[in-house]
Amino acid sequence: MKKLILFVLVSCTLNLYSQTKEEKQKILNSFDNEAKSTVSFINERETEINNQIKELLLKGYPEEIVSNGKLFKLRRVTLNNTPIYFTLDNADAAESTRTNFLHTGGGLGLNINGENMNIATWDGGPTLVTHNEFQSGGSSRIVTPDASSSNDQSLHSTHVSGTIVAQGLNIQAKGMAPEAFLKSFDWDNDESEVLNEALNEALLISNHSYGVPIFNSDGGMNVPTWYPGCYNSDARAWDVISAAAPYYLMVASAGNEGSATYSGGLANGYDKLTGNKVSKNNLVVANAQDAFINPNGSGDLLGTLFINSSSSQGPTDDGRVKPDITGNGTGVFSTSNTSNSTYATLTGTSMSAPNVSGSLLLLQQYYNTVYSNYMKAATLKGLACHTADDAGNAGPDPIFGWGLLNSKLAAETIENSNIDTNAIISELNLQQGSDYNLTVFTDGIENLKATIVWTDPAGTAKDGQLNSPVAALVNDLDIRILDLSGNTYLPYKLNLSNVAGAATKGDNTVDNVEQVEIEFPIAGEYEIQISHKGNIQGGSQDYSLIVTGITDYLNTKDVEFQNTLIRLWPNPAKETINLSSDSSVDLTDWNINLYDLQGRLIIKNIKSQQIDISTLNSGVYVLDFKNGNQSFQKKVIKE
């Protein structure tokens, strides 16, 4: 009997109408020559795959199989010439992820609904573009450039598309981005089509709910034991695409095999992610039950969040956090293909993925209204993971990832990073042999949390290797937080020797998402340090930094300014501290105040160049300097 590997797929869609031409061009101008070589690589890879498929067809393997009403289509071939077949794998959803808070009338006053935004999906059949929920101004907001003409299975793609962009004629079916445009592709040539959309149309987000199922319809193993969790050639190819298009984020469903078990994995009940779900740079989505959100308008998650038992678990073989995040894909009410006015209720990670991808599109829209540009994919991924509601074990875990998407908190973090100093969203670059230091201050009320994310270069594929712990990571960046007492706080990491246990804290050598969190921090000053191990491929690495739980911060440029232009001595001191400045700086233009480490104002509006501290208790204080948009702090020690 011929051995068949079934490749489960589900996805979504976008329209030709896009962000403005100017906004798109800003993204397109950022691409370098690496993008051109990536096009060649993906085209050659696709040609090789298609040739392999043709050879199998000549040997008598069927191109399509219909089993239990599902279509399976031959789309991949393994190293030992085993065929892989693709198959098709919300009001409550928007409320669970707090995406409704961004909508018009949603509570934040943002009126963000996906206007003029684009998203794309790849699926096994066409979306019913004529559905009433997709109409606007006499035409559909959805186009299907390459809709399949055979074995129409459009219920799935129509439902997924509605979860993203349904306008809400039936309010229970309102999509995450109800005014966005959606372009719906079939799954043939998905890699080259995605790359074309990213490099030529400035595509920001696409939705993919597909993967290779571990088990066949009889419950037996449908893939080699090495396949689950392996960073194989498919996973690597999607990282190649991500590296070439740094603004593009692939959102993928985790899969629906959470209740099944097999022998040979990392641990019983874990290690069930396959193919592109093992990539480093995408965002893989688990499926939770409906969340109970506080009805008082705070958007707080109440009670325990439960995973849907069908949601596939990670981690990857090298111990990375996958899935990355959780959405709500349980009992999602959305558009159906039966007619232009019908709906259906479906469950699965196929539904949680569009719940997340549509929500992220709104965060991109809002960020652009604030900063007049879009987030890089690493920034968007980092923001989603940083602001997620922790669920399951404390910290990240291989069931929920970093937790349940919280669009409200993510939007508030964008706002706070722009108008206040209690949040940071920065896109930075780390040069070979360098590091980055950032001084932050906290009042101790909220957890101090700092996250770095980077689009890592594609690693070495490990096809055929069982549970290889060798990291797929190429550039190993590190983040640490230090306090004034000399304590060093390390990032979360999963423990391969205890996959089911809670995350530990230590040196993370596998993830390109690193987060340090200090619970109940002592009020005062902390230093965030970002560095790297070994050599950085290419000599430098772009990365994104998100920080919350702070009251103020002092970056490297501020440090250079204060150290060279404003001087303070003696320090430590017993009686008096002297201030002096470069001739280019007039201290009378600055508002200078002295605070203790609890943030209490001790001396206000200092104008003298001599500060009397004789009556203060011994300890550490902070001298705060502000002049318009410029601000920095100097630590003062009273002996």
XYZ file of C-alpha atoms in Angstrom:
639
model
C 0.000 0.000 0.000
C 1.317 3.448 -0.845
C 2.163 5.543 2.163
C 0.260 8.837 2.246
C 0.983 11.834 4.483
C -1.960 14.158 4.784
C -1.144 17.871 5.002
C -3.968 19.765 6.752
C -4.585 23.336 5.613
C -6.901 26.224 6.304
C -6.507 29.952 5.622
C -8.005 33.335 4.747
C -8.039 36.346 2.345
C -7.413 40.075 1.242
C -8.253 42.537 -1.558
C -6.264 44.422 -4.168
C -7.167 47.666 -2.453
C -4.403 48.366 -0.041
C -2.740 50.764 2.266
C -2.034 54.026 0.454
C 0.554 53.969 -2.312
C 2.844 56.152 -0.236
C 2.598 53.848 2.793
C 3.270 50.799 0.645
C 6.238 52.452 -1.053
C 7.875 53.213 2.304
C 7.868 49.491 3.022
C 8.976 48.489 -0.478
C 11.879 50.945 -0.340
C 13.186 49.180 2.759
C 13.931 45.932 0.930
C 17.541 45.120 0.032
C 19.248 42.822 -2.471
C 18.603 39.839 -0.209
C 14.962 39.996 -1.264
C 15.933 39.346 -4.894
C 17.964 36.264 -3.968
C 15.040 35.038 -1.867
C 12.739 35.231 -4.879
C 15.158 33.025 -6.799
C 15.421 30.553 -3.917
C 11.652 30.236 -3.477
C 11.008 29.947 -7.227
C 13.652 27.222 -7.563
C 12.255 25.420 -4.520
C 8.727 25.585 -5.932
C 9.886 24.279 -9.312
C 11.612 21.370 -7.576
C 8.481 20.580 -5.551
C 6.268 20.658 -8.652
C 8.695 18.379 -10.508
C 8.665 15.933 -7.605
C 4.878 15.960 -7.638
C 4.831 15.260 -11.382
C 7.128 12.263 -10.867
C 4.809 10.822 -8.216
C 1.802 11.350 -10.451
C 3.566 9.406 -13.217
C 4.088 6.584 -10.710
C 0.358 6.410 -10.098
C -0.097 8.444 -6.939
C -3.431 10.279 -7.007
C -3.309 14.071 -7.250
C -6.517 14.382 -5.225
C -8.210 12.151 -2.681
C -11.675 12.617 -1.218
C -11.992 11.003 2.211
C -14.935 11.463 4.559
C -16.075 14.417 2.495
C -12.704 16.181 2.627
C -10.432 16.972 -0.285
C -6.735 16.084 0.037
C -4.424 17.442 -2.674
C -0.822 16.406 -3.319
C 1.397 19.434 -2.607
C 4.687 18.246 -0.993
C 7.142 15.331 -1.100
C 9.464 14.233 1.744
C 13.114 13.194 1.427
C 12.115 9.527 0.957
C 9.567 10.462 -1.745
C 6.560 10.118 0.544
C 3.680 12.283 -0.733
C 2.211 14.979 1.499
C -1.368 16.050 0.926
C -2.931 19.367 1.916
C -6.501 19.426 3.202
C -8.828 21.898 4.802
C -8.389 21.445 8.393
C -17.454 35.887 16.202
C -18.609 38.175 18.322
C -17.310 36.047 21.211
C -13.932 35.827 19.501
C -13.553 39.623 19.299
C -14.580 39.982 22.929
C -12.185 37.267 24.114
C -9.203 39.013 22.531
C -10.571 42.492 23.406
C -10.436 43.462 19.715
C -13.888 45.015 20.023
C -12.364 47.777 22.189
C -10.612 49.143 19.080
C -13.798 49.304 16.999
C -16.032 52.325 16.641
C -17.893 52.615 19.942
C -15.551 50.031 21.462
C -14.507 51.921 24.585
C -11.034 53.187 23.685
C -12.354 55.909 21.383
C -10.040 54.796 18.575
C -12.565 54.006 15.799
C -10.195 51.471 14.232
C -12.068 49.067 11.945
C -9.558 48.131 9.242
C -10.288 51.035 6.907
C -8.049 50.837 3.797
C -6.097 47.938 5.298
C -5.242 44.701 3.475
C -4.837 41.130 4.623
C -4.368 37.884 2.682
C -5.169 34.212 3.200
C -4.264 30.966 1.480
C -6.905 28.212 1.493
C -8.083 25.073 -0.243
C -11.072 26.657 -1.970
C -12.610 29.999 -2.886
C -14.430 32.377 -0.576
C -18.015 33.243 -1.467
C -17.147 36.840 -2.371
C -20.797 37.732 -3.028
C -21.838 37.178 0.590
C -23.688 40.187 1.967
C -21.161 40.584 4.785
C -18.397 41.365 2.279
C -20.162 44.034 0.210
C -19.236 47.714 0.279
C -20.203 50.428 -2.172
C -21.735 47.954 -4.591
C -18.747 45.597 -4.779
C -17.038 42.969 -2.666
C -14.104 43.733 -0.398
C -12.747 40.278 -1.240
C -11.037 39.084 -4.407
C -9.856 35.563 -5.297
C -6.936 35.861 -7.749
C -6.458 32.106 -8.230
C -9.613 30.451 -6.907
C -9.640 26.722 -7.526
C -12.251 25.490 -9.987
C -12.346 21.912 -8.713
C -13.889 20.406 -5.591
C -15.257 23.656 -4.240
C -14.914 23.577 -0.453
C -15.535 27.208 0.217
C -17.382 26.883 3.527
C -14.074 26.915 5.326
C -12.520 29.864 3.497
C -15.797 31.805 3.571
C -16.018 31.273 7.326
C -12.390 32.271 7.888
C -12.751 35.335 5.668
C -15.828 36.387 7.597
C -13.997 36.004 10.906
C -11.549 38.594 9.603
C -13.620 41.089 7.559
C -17.390 40.482 7.913
C -18.996 43.907 8.359
C -21.496 42.781 11.002
C -24.907 42.876 9.306
C -25.474 40.079 11.760
C -23.717 41.582 14.758
C -22.739 38.133 16.070
C -20.721 37.530 12.886
C -18.841 40.845 12.854
C -15.224 40.280 11.882
C -12.114 41.552 13.622
C -11.425 44.119 10.871
C -14.918 44.756 9.471
C -13.879 47.362 6.898
C -10.651 45.782 5.646
C -10.009 44.320 2.207
C -9.113 40.672 1.800
C -7.294 38.781 -0.944
C -8.055 35.063 -0.967
C -5.618 32.616 -2.616
C -5.708 28.847 -2.908
C -2.819 26.919 -1.429
C -1.022 26.104 -4.697
C 2.339 27.901 -4.954
C 1.702 29.523 -1.591
C 5.342 30.383 -0.835
C 6.031 32.242 -4.091
C 2.648 33.985 -3.956
C 3.238 35.156 -0.383
C 6.702 36.413 -1.285
C 5.308 38.270 -4.303
C 2.599 39.918 -2.197
C 5.095 40.889 0.496
C 7.756 42.279 -1.841
C 5.504 43.903 -4.455
C 2.293 44.748 -2.588
C 3.761 45.436 0.897
C 1.566 42.725 2.447
C 1.692 43.050 6.229
C -0.192 39.960 7.443
C -1.443 36.708 5.978
C -3.468 33.969 7.624
C -2.582 30.273 7.196
C -4.367 27.531 9.103
C -2.707 24.471 7.671
C -0.216 21.758 8.447
C 0.727 18.121 8.165
C -1.483 15.967 10.412
C 0.403 13.528 12.598
C -2.436 11.014 12.479
C -4.499 9.579 9.643
C -8.261 9.069 9.655
C -7.807 5.651 11.297
C -5.843 7.109 14.203
C -2.491 5.691 13.078
C 0.745 7.613 12.560
C 0.632 9.482 9.281
C 4.135 10.965 9.413
C 7.581 9.690 10.391
C 8.257 10.007 14.124
C 10.913 12.670 13.455
C 8.421 14.969 11.710
C 6.575 16.626 14.664
C 8.543 19.500 16.164
C 11.295 19.274 13.559
C 12.713 22.441 12.007
C 12.459 20.982 8.507
C 12.835 22.459 5.029
C 9.260 23.801 5.017
C 9.796 25.634 8.322
C 13.082 27.000 7.031
C 11.561 28.232 3.754
C 9.071 30.419 5.607
C 11.912 31.902 7.671
C 13.700 32.726 4.420
C 10.577 34.618 3.303
C 10.277 36.441 6.634
C 13.913 37.536 6.536
C 13.452 38.963 3.028
C 10.277 40.879 3.962
C 10.747 42.251 7.508
C 7.319 43.943 7.636
C 5.449 40.753 6.722
C 4.058 38.448 9.444
C 2.716 34.970 8.728
C -0.028 33.890 11.153
C -0.526 30.114 11.278
C -2.919 27.851 13.156
C -1.364 25.368 15.563
C -3.436 22.377 14.438
C -6.246 20.311 15.883
C -4.602 17.192 17.302
C -4.457 18.200 20.938
C -6.316 15.143 22.232
C -4.217 12.535 20.426
C -0.990 10.957 21.621
C 1.868 9.076 19.970
C 5.181 7.465 20.938
C 8.503 9.074 20.154
C 7.768 12.723 20.882
C 9.367 14.979 23.478
C 6.706 14.081 26.052
C 3.332 12.385 26.179
C 0.640 14.808 24.964
C 3.146 17.337 23.556
C 5.306 17.884 20.453
C 2.538 17.990 17.814
C 3.522 20.943 15.620
C 4.596 20.274 12.051
C 5.961 22.064 8.996
C 5.521 25.835 8.971
C 4.270 25.773 12.567
C 7.875 25.169 13.618
C 9.228 28.295 11.874
C 10.935 30.876 14.084
C 9.575 34.123 12.653
C 5.856 33.463 12.233
C 3.084 33.644 14.835
C 1.481 30.278 15.600
C -1.946 30.387 17.239
C -3.538 27.987 19.737
C -7.304 27.749 20.340
C -8.950 28.625 23.651
C -12.509 28.401 24.880
C -14.478 31.651 25.207
C -12.843 33.942 27.749
C -14.767 35.638 30.556
C -14.003 39.338 30.213
C -14.924 41.756 32.996
C -18.153 43.518 31.905
C -17.150 46.723 33.742
C -15.257 47.992 30.674
C -11.760 47.298 31.998
C -11.209 44.448 29.567
C -9.647 42.338 32.317
C -9.613 38.577 31.936
C -11.528 36.988 34.804
C -11.227 33.456 36.055
C -9.319 30.623 34.399
C -8.886 30.465 30.643
C -9.352 26.946 29.288
C -7.675 25.619 26.185
C -9.810 23.751 23.674
C -8.770 20.125 24.038
C -8.269 19.815 20.269
C -5.604 22.543 20.119
C -2.208 21.080 19.207
C 0.651 21.487 21.646
C 4.321 22.347 21.194
C 7.099 22.876 21.871
C 9.588 22.513 19.017
C 12.303 19.891 19.215
C 14.882 22.509 20.215
C 12.633 23.777 23.026
C 11.286 26.993 21.522
C 7.988 28.465 22.698
C 5.395 27.331 20.166
C 2.496 27.978 19.797
C 3.316 31.669 20.214
C -0.072 32.938 21.325
C -3.703 31.947 21.829
C -6.875 33.181 20.166
C -10.516 32.194 20.448
C -11.584 29.653 17.848
C -14.249 27.755 19.764
C -17.821 27.960 18.504
C -17.049 30.887 16.183
C -20.123 32.185 14.352
C -19.249 33.470 10.881
C -20.213 33.542 7.221
C -21.186 30.403 5.287
C -21.085 29.578 1.574
C -24.611 28.163 1.447
C -26.004 31.517 0.293
C -25.247 35.224 0.453
C -27.023 35.504 3.792
C -26.208 32.315 5.696
C -23.881 31.673 8.599
C -22.252 28.719 10.362
C -20.570 27.913 13.673
C -17.173 26.206 13.516
C -14.427 25.309 15.995
C -10.673 24.856 15.614
C -7.336 26.596 15.394
C -8.499 27.409 11.867
C -10.848 29.874 13.555
C -8.484 31.143 16.279
C -5.841 32.070 13.689
C -8.077 34.560 11.803
C -9.311 35.879 15.154
C -5.678 36.818 15.829
C -4.606 37.871 12.318
C -7.578 40.211 11.898
C -6.896 41.717 15.318
C -3.225 42.293 14.508
C -4.240 44.128 11.350
C -6.062 46.664 13.523
C -2.973 47.107 15.691
C -0.955 47.872 12.559
C -3.592 50.402 11.509
C -3.580 52.082 14.904
C 0.227 52.170 15.101
C 0.267 53.873 11.693
C -2.195 56.534 12.857
C 0.115 57.257 15.802
C 3.556 57.007 14.187
C 2.824 57.390 10.429
C 4.496 54.091 9.639
C 3.853 50.403 10.225
C 5.506 48.066 12.675
C 8.016 45.545 11.478
C 6.782 41.985 11.885
C 9.092 41.412 14.856
C 7.625 44.462 16.594
C 4.049 43.345 15.989
C 4.821 39.818 17.162
C 6.634 41.158 20.202
C 3.803 43.513 21.094
C 1.256 40.677 20.858
C 3.325 38.326 23.020
C 4.312 41.053 25.506
C 0.742 42.184 26.208
C -0.947 38.757 26.141
C -2.827 37.553 29.237
C -0.814 34.767 30.822
C -2.689 31.453 30.866
C -1.825 27.923 31.915
C 1.531 27.626 33.663
C 3.162 30.884 34.754
C 5.114 32.413 31.896
C 5.140 30.943 28.394
C 4.192 27.309 27.898
C 3.763 24.873 24.974
C -0.049 24.954 25.209
C -1.021 28.662 25.319
C 2.324 30.122 24.214
C 2.643 33.577 25.778
C -1.078 33.646 26.544
C -4.360 35.014 25.215
C -4.105 37.936 22.781
C -5.143 41.195 24.471
C -5.720 43.746 21.706
C -6.858 46.401 24.168
C -3.664 46.297 26.206
C -1.582 46.197 23.022
C -3.324 49.334 21.721
C -2.872 51.058 25.078
C 0.817 50.210 24.995
C 1.092 51.830 21.559
C -0.623 54.945 22.907
C 1.476 55.070 26.075
C 4.715 54.666 24.160
C 3.830 57.810 22.217
C 2.426 60.202 24.832
C 3.994 58.965 28.094
C 7.241 57.520 29.381
C 5.645 54.439 30.929
C 5.950 52.247 27.823
C 8.565 51.717 25.139
C 8.168 50.293 21.633
C 11.484 50.658 19.803
C 12.975 49.219 16.614
C 16.740 49.019 17.070
C 19.868 47.454 15.600
C 22.611 45.557 17.419
C 26.050 45.650 15.815
C 28.575 42.849 16.111
C 30.445 43.165 19.412
C 28.215 45.911 20.805
C 25.493 46.077 23.420
C 22.639 48.415 24.338
C 21.816 49.735 27.800
C 18.632 51.424 28.910
C 17.970 52.855 32.371
C 14.342 52.631 33.486
C 12.457 53.643 36.612
C 9.477 51.901 38.164
C 7.131 52.786 40.992
C 6.682 49.122 41.878
C 2.951 49.109 41.175
C 3.100 47.014 37.977
C 5.383 44.179 36.969
C 8.475 45.388 35.136
C 8.497 43.590 31.812
C 10.902 43.839 28.860
C 10.693 41.813 25.641
C 12.994 41.621 22.627
C 12.051 39.977 19.327
C 14.013 39.710 16.111
C 13.476 38.220 12.669
C 16.178 35.577 12.799
C 17.928 34.389 9.617
C 16.821 30.975 8.394
C 18.576 28.154 10.227
C 19.766 24.756 9.069
C 16.950 22.337 8.184
C 16.941 19.105 10.195
C 14.803 16.813 8.020
C 15.056 13.211 9.212
C 16.464 14.061 12.678
C 14.428 12.838 15.665
C 13.923 15.346 18.493
C 17.137 17.227 17.702
C 17.865 19.684 20.539
C 20.279 21.655 18.352
C 18.981 25.224 18.200
C 17.615 26.518 14.908
C 18.557 29.985 16.165
C 21.229 31.771 14.127
C 21.742 35.109 15.902
C 21.530 34.673 19.669
C 20.576 37.992 21.278
C 20.237 38.299 25.044
C 18.256 40.537 27.364
C 18.880 41.044 31.074
C 17.589 43.447 33.754
C 19.864 44.565 36.601
C 18.874 46.340 39.804
C 20.953 48.651 42.011
C 21.693 45.816 44.435
C 23.522 43.871 41.747
C 20.783 41.303 41.081
C 20.446 40.101 37.488
C 17.039 39.028 36.178
C 17.019 36.490 33.333
C 14.455 35.672 30.626
C 11.917 32.865 30.538
C 12.849 29.580 28.886
C 11.156 26.212 28.483
C 12.669 23.115 30.049
C 13.054 20.218 27.607
C 13.593 17.807 30.503
C 10.174 18.764 31.913
C 8.033 19.870 28.988
C 4.811 19.879 31.024
C 6.335 21.976 33.802
C 6.353 25.724 34.225
C 8.899 27.828 32.361
C 12.122 28.515 34.201
C 14.325 31.619 34.055
C 17.837 31.456 32.696
C 20.031 31.966 29.652
C 17.741 31.422 26.647
C 19.731 30.084 23.690
C 16.884 28.936 21.416
C 14.100 31.570 21.203
C 14.060 34.750 19.121
C 11.458 36.050 21.573
C 13.017 36.762 24.970
C 11.185 38.299 27.892
C 12.346 39.301 31.353
C 9.616 39.940 33.910
C 10.100 41.145 37.484
C 7.010 40.575 39.585
C 6.375 43.073 42.374
C 9.578 45.048 41.678
C 11.023 47.319 44.336
C 10.442 50.892 43.250
C 13.508 52.529 41.799
C 16.075 52.304 39.039
C 16.852 49.313 36.823
C 19.087 48.784 33.830
C 18.020 46.795 30.769
C 20.960 45.258 28.923
C 20.822 43.808 25.414
C 23.810 41.947 23.994
C 24.623 38.908 21.870
C 26.641 35.698 21.867
C 29.131 34.674 19.208
C 29.059 36.168 15.744
C 26.048 37.960 14.278
C 25.358 36.753 10.759
C 25.615 39.759 8.473
C 27.389 41.831 11.122
C 24.253 43.306 12.699
C 20.735 42.310 13.723
C 17.581 44.416 13.740
C 15.455 43.793 16.811
C 12.415 45.214 18.563
C 12.163 46.156 22.230
C 8.927 46.484 24.212
C 8.996 47.634 27.848
C 6.100 48.260 30.252
C 5.701 48.794 33.991
C 7.959 51.866 34.057
C 7.481 55.512 34.995
C 10.430 56.915 33.054
C 13.498 55.841 31.118
C 16.903 57.043 30.052
C 18.305 55.769 26.776
C 21.868 55.605 25.527
C 21.727 58.964 23.741
C 20.462 60.640 26.901
C 23.314 59.036 28.831
C 25.822 60.420 26.344
C 24.234 63.868 26.642
C 24.180 63.947 30.414
C 27.686 62.527 30.780
C 29.304 65.005 28.412
C 27.299 68.198 28.896
C 26.051 68.153 32.499
C 28.295 67.155 35.410
C 27.506 66.413 39.055
C 30.021 66.182 41.937
C 30.882 64.967 44.480
C 28.823 61.810 44.291
C 28.481 60.201 46.814
C 28.173 63.318 48.992
C 27.361 64.229 52.602
C 26.430 67.925 52.546
C 26.296 69.504 49.089
C 26.154 68.413 45.455
C 27.465 70.736 42.743
C 26.088 71.051 39.223
C 27.939 72.398 36.208
C 27.321 72.295 32.484
C 28.945 72.797 29.141
C 28.737 76.341 27.783
C 26.136 75.151 25.257
C 23.737 74.176 28.040
C 21.878 76.693 30.212
C 20.777 74.906 33.383
C 18.158 77.573 34.054
C 16.243 76.227 31.051
C 15.868 72.872 32.780
C 13.282 71.783 35.332
C 15.306 69.929 37.972
C 13.744 67.904 40.799
C 15.083 65.398 43.326
C 13.128 62.195 44.078
C 13.634 59.242 46.373
C 13.478 55.690 45.030
C 9.779 55.459 45.886
C 9.126 58.301 43.442
C 8.363 60.871 46.154
C 9.360 64.460 45.400
C 12.056 65.588 47.874
C 13.341 68.888 46.457
C 11.308 70.773 43.848
C 12.350 73.164 41.075
C 16.085 73.323 41.778
C 17.670 76.506 40.358
C 20.929 76.691 42.295
C 24.090 74.982 41.097
C 24.604 73.822 44.675
C 22.079 71.393 46.153
C 21.907 71.083 49.935
C 21.340 67.430 50.908
C 22.601 67.685 54.473
C 19.196 67.016 56.023
C 18.381 63.969 53.866
C 18.591 60.422 55.152
C 21.441 58.321 53.811
C 20.503 56.426 50.671
C 19.994 56.634 46.932
C 18.070 59.468 45.235
C 17.320 60.416 41.644
C 17.967 63.873 40.195
C 15.498 64.362 37.337
C 16.240 66.811 34.489
C 13.554 67.881 31.988
C 13.616 70.398 29.156
C 10.785 70.092 26.658
C 10.993 66.643 25.085
C 14.443 66.012 26.558
C 14.741 64.240 29.888
C 17.244 62.213 31.826
C 18.094 61.240 35.376
C 21.256 61.052 37.469
C 21.637 58.850 40.507
C 22.642 60.666 43.708
C 24.040 58.864 46.751
C 23.753 60.553 50.168
C 26.372 59.219 52.570
